[in-house]
XYZ file of C-alpha atoms in Angstrom:
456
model
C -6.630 70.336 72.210
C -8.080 72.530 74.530
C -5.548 74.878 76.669
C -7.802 75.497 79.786
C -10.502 74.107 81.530
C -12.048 78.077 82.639
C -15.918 78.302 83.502
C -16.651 74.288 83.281
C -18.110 73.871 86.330
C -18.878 77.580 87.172
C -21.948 77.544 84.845
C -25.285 77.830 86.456
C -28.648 76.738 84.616
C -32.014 76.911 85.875
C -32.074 73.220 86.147
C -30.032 70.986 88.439
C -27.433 68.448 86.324
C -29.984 65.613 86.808
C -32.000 67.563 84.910
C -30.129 68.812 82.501
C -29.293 64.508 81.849
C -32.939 64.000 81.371
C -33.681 62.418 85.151
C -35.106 65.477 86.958
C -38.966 65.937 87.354
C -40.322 67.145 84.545
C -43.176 68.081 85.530
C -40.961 71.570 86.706
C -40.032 71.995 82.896
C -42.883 73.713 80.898
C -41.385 76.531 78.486
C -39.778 74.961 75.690
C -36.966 77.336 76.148
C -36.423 75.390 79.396
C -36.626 72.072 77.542
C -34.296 73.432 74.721
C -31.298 73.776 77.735
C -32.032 70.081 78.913
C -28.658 67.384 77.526
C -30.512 64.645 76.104
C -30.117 61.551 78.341
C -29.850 59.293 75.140
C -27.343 61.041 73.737
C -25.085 61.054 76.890
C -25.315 57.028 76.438
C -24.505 57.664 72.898
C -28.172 55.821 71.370
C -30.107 59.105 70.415
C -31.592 58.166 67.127
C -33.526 61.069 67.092
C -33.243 64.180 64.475
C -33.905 66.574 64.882
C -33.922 65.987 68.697
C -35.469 68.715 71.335
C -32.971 68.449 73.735
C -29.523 69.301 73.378
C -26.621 67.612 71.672
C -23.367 68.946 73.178
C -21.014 67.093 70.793
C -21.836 69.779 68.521
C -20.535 72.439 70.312
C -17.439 70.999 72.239
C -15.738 70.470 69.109
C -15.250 74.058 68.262
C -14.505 75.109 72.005
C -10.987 75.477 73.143
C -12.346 74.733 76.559
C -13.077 71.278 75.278
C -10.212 69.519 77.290
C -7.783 69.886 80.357
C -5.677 67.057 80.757
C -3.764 66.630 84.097
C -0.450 67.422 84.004
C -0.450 68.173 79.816
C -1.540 71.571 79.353
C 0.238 74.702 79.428
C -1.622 77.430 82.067
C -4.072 80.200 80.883
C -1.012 83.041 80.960
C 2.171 80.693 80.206
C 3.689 82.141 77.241
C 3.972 79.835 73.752
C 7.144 77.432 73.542
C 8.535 77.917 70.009
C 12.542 76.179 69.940
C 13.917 75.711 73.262
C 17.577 76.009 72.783
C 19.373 72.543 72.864
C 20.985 72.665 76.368
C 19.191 69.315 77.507
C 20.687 67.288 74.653
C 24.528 66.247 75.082
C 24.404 62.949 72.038
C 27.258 64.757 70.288
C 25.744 63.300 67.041
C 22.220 65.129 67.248
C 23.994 68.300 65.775
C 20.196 69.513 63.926
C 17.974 69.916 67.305
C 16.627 72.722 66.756
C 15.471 72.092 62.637
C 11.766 72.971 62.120
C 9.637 71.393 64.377
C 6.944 70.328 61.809
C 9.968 68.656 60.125
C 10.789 66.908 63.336
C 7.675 65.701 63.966
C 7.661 64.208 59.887
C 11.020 62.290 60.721
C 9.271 60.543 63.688
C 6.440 59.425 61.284
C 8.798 58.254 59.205
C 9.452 55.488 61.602
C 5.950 53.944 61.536
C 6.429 50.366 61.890
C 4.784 47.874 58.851
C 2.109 45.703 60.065
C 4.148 42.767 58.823
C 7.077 43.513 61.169
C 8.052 43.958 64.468
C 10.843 45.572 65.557
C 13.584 43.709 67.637
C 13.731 44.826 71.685
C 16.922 44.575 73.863
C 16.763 41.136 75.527
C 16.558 43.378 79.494
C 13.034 44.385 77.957
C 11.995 41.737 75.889
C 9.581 39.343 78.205
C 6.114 39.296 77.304
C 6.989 42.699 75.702
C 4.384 42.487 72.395
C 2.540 46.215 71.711
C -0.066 46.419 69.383
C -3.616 47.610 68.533
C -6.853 47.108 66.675
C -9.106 50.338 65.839
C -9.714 52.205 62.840
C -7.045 54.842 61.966
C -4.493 53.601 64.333
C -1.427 52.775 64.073
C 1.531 52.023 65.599
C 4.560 54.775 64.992
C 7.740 53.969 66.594
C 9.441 52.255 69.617
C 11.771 54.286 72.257
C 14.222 51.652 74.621
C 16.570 52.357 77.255
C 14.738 52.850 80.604
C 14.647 49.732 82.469
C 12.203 50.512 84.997
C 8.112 51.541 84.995
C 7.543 55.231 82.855
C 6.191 57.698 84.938
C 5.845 60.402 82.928
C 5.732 61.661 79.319
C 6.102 65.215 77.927
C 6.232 66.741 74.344
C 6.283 70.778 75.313
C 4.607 72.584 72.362
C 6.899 73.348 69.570
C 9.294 71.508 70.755
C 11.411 68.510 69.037
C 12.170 66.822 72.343
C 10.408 64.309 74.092
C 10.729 64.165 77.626
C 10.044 60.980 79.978
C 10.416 59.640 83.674
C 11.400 56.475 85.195
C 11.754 54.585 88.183
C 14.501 53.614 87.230
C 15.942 57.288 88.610
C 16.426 58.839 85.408
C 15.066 61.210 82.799
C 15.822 60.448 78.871
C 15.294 63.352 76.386
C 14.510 62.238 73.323
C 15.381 63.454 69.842
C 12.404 63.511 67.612
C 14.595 64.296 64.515
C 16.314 60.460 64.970
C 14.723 59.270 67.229
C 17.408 58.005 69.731
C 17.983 59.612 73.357
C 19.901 62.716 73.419
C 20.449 63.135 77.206
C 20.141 61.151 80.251
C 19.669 62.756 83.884
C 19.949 60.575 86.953
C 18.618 60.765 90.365
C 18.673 59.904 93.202
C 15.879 58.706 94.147
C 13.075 57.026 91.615
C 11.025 59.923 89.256
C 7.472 59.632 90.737
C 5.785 61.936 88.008
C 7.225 64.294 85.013
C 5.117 66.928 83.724
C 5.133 69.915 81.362
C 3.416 73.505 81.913
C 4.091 76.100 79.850
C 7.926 76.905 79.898
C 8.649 74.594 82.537
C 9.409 70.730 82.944
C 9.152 69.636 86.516
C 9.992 65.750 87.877
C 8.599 64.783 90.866
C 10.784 63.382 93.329
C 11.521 62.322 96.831
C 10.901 65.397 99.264
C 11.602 67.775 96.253
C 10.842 68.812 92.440
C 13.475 69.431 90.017
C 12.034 72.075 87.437
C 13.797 73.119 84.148
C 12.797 76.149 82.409
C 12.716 75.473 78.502
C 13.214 79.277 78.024
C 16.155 80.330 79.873
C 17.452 76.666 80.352
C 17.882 77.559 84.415
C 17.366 74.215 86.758
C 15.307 75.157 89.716
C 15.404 73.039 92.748
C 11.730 73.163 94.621
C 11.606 71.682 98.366
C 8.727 70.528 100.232
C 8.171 68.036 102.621
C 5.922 64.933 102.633
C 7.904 61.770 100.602
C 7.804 60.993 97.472
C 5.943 63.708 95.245
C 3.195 62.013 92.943
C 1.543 64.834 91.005
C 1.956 67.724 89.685
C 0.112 70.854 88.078
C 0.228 74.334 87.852
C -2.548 77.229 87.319
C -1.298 80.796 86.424
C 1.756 81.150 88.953
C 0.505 78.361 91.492
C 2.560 75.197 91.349
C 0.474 72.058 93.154
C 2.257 68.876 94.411
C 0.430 65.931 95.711
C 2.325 64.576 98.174
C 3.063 60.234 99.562
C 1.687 61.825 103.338
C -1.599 63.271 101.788
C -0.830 66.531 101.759
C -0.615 69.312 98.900
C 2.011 71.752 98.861
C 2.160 74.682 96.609
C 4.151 77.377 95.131
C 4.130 80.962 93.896
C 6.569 81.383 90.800
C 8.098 84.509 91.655
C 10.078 84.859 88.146
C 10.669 82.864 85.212
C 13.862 81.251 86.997
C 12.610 80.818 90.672
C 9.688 79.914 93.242
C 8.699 80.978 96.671
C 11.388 79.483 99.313
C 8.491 78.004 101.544
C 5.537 75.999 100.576
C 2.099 76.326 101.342
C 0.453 73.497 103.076
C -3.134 71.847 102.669
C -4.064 68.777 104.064
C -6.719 66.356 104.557
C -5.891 63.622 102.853
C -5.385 60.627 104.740
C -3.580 58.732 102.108
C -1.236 59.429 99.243
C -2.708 62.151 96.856
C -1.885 60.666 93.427
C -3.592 62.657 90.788
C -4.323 66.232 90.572
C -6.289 68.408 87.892
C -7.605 72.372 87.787
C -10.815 73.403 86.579
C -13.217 76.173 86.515
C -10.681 78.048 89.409
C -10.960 74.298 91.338
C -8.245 72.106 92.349
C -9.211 68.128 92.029
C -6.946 65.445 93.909
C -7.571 61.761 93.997
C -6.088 59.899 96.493
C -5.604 56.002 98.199
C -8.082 57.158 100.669
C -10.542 56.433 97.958
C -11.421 60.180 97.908
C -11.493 63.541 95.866
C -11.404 66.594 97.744
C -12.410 69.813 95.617
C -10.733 72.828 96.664
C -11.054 76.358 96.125
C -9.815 79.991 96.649
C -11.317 82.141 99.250
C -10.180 85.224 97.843
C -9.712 84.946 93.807
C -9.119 87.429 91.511
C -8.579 87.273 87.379
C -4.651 88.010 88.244
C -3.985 86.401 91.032
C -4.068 82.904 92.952
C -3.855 83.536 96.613
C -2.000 80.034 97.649
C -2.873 81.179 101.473
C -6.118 81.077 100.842
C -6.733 77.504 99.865
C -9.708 75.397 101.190
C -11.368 72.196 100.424
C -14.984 72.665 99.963
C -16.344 69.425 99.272
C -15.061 65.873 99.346
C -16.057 63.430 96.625
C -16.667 59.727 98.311
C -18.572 57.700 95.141
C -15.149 55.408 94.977
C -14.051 52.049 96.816
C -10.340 52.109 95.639
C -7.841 54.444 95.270
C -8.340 56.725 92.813
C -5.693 57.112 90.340
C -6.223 59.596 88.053
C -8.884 62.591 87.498
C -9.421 64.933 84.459
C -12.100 67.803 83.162
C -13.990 67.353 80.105
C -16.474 69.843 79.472
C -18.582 70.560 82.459
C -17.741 67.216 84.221
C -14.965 66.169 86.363
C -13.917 62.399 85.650
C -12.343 60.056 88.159
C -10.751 56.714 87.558
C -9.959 54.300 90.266
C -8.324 50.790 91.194
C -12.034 49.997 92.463
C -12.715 49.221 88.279
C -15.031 52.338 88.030
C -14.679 55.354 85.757
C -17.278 58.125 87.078
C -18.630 61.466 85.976
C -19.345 64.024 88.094
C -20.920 67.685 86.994
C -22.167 70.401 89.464
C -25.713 71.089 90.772
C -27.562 74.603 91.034
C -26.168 74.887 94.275
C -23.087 74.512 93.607
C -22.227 71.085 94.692
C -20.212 68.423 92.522
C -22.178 65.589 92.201
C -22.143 61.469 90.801
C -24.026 61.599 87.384
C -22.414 58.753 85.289
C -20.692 55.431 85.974
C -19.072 53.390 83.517
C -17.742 50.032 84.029
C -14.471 48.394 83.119
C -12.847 45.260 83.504
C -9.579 46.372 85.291
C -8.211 48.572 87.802
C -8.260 52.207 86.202
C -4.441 53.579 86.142
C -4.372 56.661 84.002
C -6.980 59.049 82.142
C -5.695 61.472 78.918
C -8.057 63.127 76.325
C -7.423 64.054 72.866
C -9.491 64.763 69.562
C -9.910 62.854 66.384
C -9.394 64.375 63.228
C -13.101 65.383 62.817
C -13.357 66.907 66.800
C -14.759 64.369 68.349
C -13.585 63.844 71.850
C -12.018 60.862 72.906
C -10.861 59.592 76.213
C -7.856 57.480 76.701
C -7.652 55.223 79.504
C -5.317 53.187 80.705
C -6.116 49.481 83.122
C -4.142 46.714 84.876
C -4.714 44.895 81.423
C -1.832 46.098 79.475
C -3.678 48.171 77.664
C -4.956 51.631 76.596
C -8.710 51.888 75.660
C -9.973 54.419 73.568
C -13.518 55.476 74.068
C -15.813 58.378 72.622
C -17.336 60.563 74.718
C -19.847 61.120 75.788
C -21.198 57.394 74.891
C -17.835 55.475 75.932
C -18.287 53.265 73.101
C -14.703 51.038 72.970
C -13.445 52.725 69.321
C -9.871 50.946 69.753
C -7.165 50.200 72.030
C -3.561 49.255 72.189
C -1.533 47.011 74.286
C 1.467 46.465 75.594
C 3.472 43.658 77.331
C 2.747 45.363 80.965
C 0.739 47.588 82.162
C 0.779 51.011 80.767
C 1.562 53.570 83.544
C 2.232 57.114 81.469
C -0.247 58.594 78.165
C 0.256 61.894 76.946
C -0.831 63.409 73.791
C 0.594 65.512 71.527
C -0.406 67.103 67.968
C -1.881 65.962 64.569
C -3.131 62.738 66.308
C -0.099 61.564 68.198
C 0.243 60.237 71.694
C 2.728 58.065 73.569
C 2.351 55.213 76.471
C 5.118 54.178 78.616
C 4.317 50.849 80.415
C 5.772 48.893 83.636
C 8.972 48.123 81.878
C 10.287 50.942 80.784
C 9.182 50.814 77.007
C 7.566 53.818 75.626
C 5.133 53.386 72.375
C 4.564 55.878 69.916
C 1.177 55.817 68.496
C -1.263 57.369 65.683
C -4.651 58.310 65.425
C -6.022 59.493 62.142
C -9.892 59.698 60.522
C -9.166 57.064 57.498
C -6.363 54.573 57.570
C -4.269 52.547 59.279
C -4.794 48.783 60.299
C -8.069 47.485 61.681
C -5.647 45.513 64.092
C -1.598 44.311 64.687
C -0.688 41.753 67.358
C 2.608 40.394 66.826
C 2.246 37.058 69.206
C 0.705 39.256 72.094
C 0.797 36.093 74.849
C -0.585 38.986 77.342
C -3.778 40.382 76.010
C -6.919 38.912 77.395
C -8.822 39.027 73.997
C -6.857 36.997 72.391
């Protein structure tokens, strides 16, 4: 997975994006080094049958970049330092007395808990309408079950080297899981409901009403974070810059002074005129999605290599391609994607002059909810999306050809990834699903009586 999203939209060609797609005029494009630079337009829609081809593949390259991916709210920043064993402060299930035992070993106990194709595993009658998970796609599989919030996930976290899996709730809690067992080692309560959870670098920060709680893994020192503006609904951090998009539209952000503190007073930006409900950084760029159907790209006025000015802050463009809100956002290579409620997924990449611009548009069936990217086991970029279907597609990129998907009794509201193939979904109801993804293996499908899924 990649760790940044630096220089993806900050590269200039001598061709425009369209061009670079294969729709310019090419009647402009006469040197075959010119040609050479061009992405091949039937490639980006994944039917290329040519090879060799003279324009350019970039599959082949993104697999071996670490720029490959930034997901929202995923990815530890550019300068955080590497989480090895957070100290066990969080957990206080008496019985989890091994916490801190090797993570790799951790992560073997979870697999351990992979449930057989033939079975499904009982839920707790509070949970248990229309609740039916399961998938079809080759090389998934379906790992483990985790019950005991009772309201819609909002967020999912599994820090790097850590052996404790953090999630959100509107049901006003947080529930740290043990990956060793498997069962919940701590509950926090709130009080009001989570709106988002998120981990960056050392830190663990829960959105809430008029304020973010913030936890550093390192030092185990709870940091209280005040702003203004409702109910915070995203969260991410670049360098020392925290970013919170805020129920009144505007962003508010921070400068970490110190690993246990932030600045008193927040920095305001707005221009939103609705709810900003996803947020993403890339190439030195802050993304937000909002209910006013809009993304507003904002950038630094004064930037240098060491430090983000917060001050300085200003939207330079505003994105209007969607007709719903749009939910989610998230870099992959040199495009920005959006998802939104209007059904649309779109791709957006940057022109010679600078400006972000519509390029791709892909279809779906359902409102789009929530966007996370990920590898396979041979590179290959995938996107995960989650609809108002119940389910989580999985689609290659840059073709988004359907390779799988998995479902759940209600819609799935939280994805997040973590190593060697893994990634969890928590849905409407409070379940969280542990899933799989490997090259060979694993069932073609599982659907234990799933009433909800439209394919059936």
């Amino acid at each position: 997975m990649a760790t940044e999203a630096a220089k993806r939209f900050s590269v200039k060609t001598d061709t425009s994006v369209f061009k670079r797609l294969g729709r310019g005029n090419q009647e402009n494009i006469t040197r075959s080094h010119q040609v050479k630079n061009l992405v091949c337009k039937y490639w980006l829609e994944g039917r290329c049958t040519r090879n060799p081809c003279k324009f350019k593949h970039p599959d082949q390259a993104i697999s071996k970049s670490k720029y490959a991916w930034k997901n929202p709210n995923t990815l530890k920043s550019e300068n955080s330092p590497p989480i090895e064993k957070p100290r066990t402060k969080f957990s206080k299930n008496k019985e989890n007395s091994n916490l801190n035992q090797n993570v790799h070993k951790s992560q073997q106990k979870l697999l351990t808990n992979e449930v057989n194709p033939g079975q499904t595993k009982s839920i707790p009658k509070k949970n248990s309408e229309n609740l039916h998970p399961g998938f079809y796609g080759k090389g998934l599989s379906m790992v483990t079950r985790l019950e005991g919030h009772t309201k819609a996930i909002t967020g999912i976290a599994l820090p790097s080297g850590s052996n404790k899996l953090f999630c959100s709730s509107k049901d006003k809690s947080l529930r740290v899981w043990d990956c060793n067992s498997g069962q919940c080692g701590a509950v926090f309560a709130f009080d009001d409901e989570c709106g988002t959870l998120v981990n960056e670098g050392q830190w663990i920060f829960v959105g809430l009403r008029d304020m973010i709680k913030a936890w550093n893994l390192n030092t185990q020192h709870e940091v209280i974070i005040r702003g203004s503006g409702g109910q915070v609904n995203a969260i991410t951090m670049f360098e020392d810059v925290l970013f919170a998009g805020m129920e009144d539209g505007t962003i508010l952000s921070w400068k970490s002074t110190s690993e246990t503190s932030f600045s008193a007073v927040a920095t305001s930006l707005k221009g939103h005129t609705g709810p900003v409900l996803s947020l993403v950084v890339g190439a030195k760029r802050l993304y937000s999605g909002s209910d006013d159907n809009t993304i507003r790209v904002c950038c630094f006025k004064h930037y240098s290599s060491l430090v983000w000015d917060a001050e300085t802050l200003e939207c330079i463009q505003v994105l209007s391609g969607h007709s719903g809100d749009v939910t989610t956002v998230l870099c992959w290579d040199q495009y920005l994607l959006s998802g939104s409620l209007d059904k649309k997924i779109k791709v957006w990449g940057e022109t010679e002059n600078g400006k972000i611009e519509e390029v791709y548009q892909h279809n779906v069936d359902d409102d789009v909810v929530a966007f996370c990217g990920m590898h396979d086991a041979e590179g290959k970029p995938i996107l995960l999306c989650s609809c108002r279907d119940n389910g989580v597609c999985l689609y290659d990129l840059p073709s988004f050809v359907e390779r799988g998907r998995v479902v759940s009794g209600r819609d799935i509201q939280a994805i997040h990834v973590g190593p060697d193939g893994l990634f969890f979904t928590g849905d409407e109801a409070g379940l969280i699903s542990v899933w799989k993804l490997t090259l060979t293996g694993g069932g073609e499908s599982y659907y234990p009586n799933l009433v909800n899924d439209k394919r059936q």
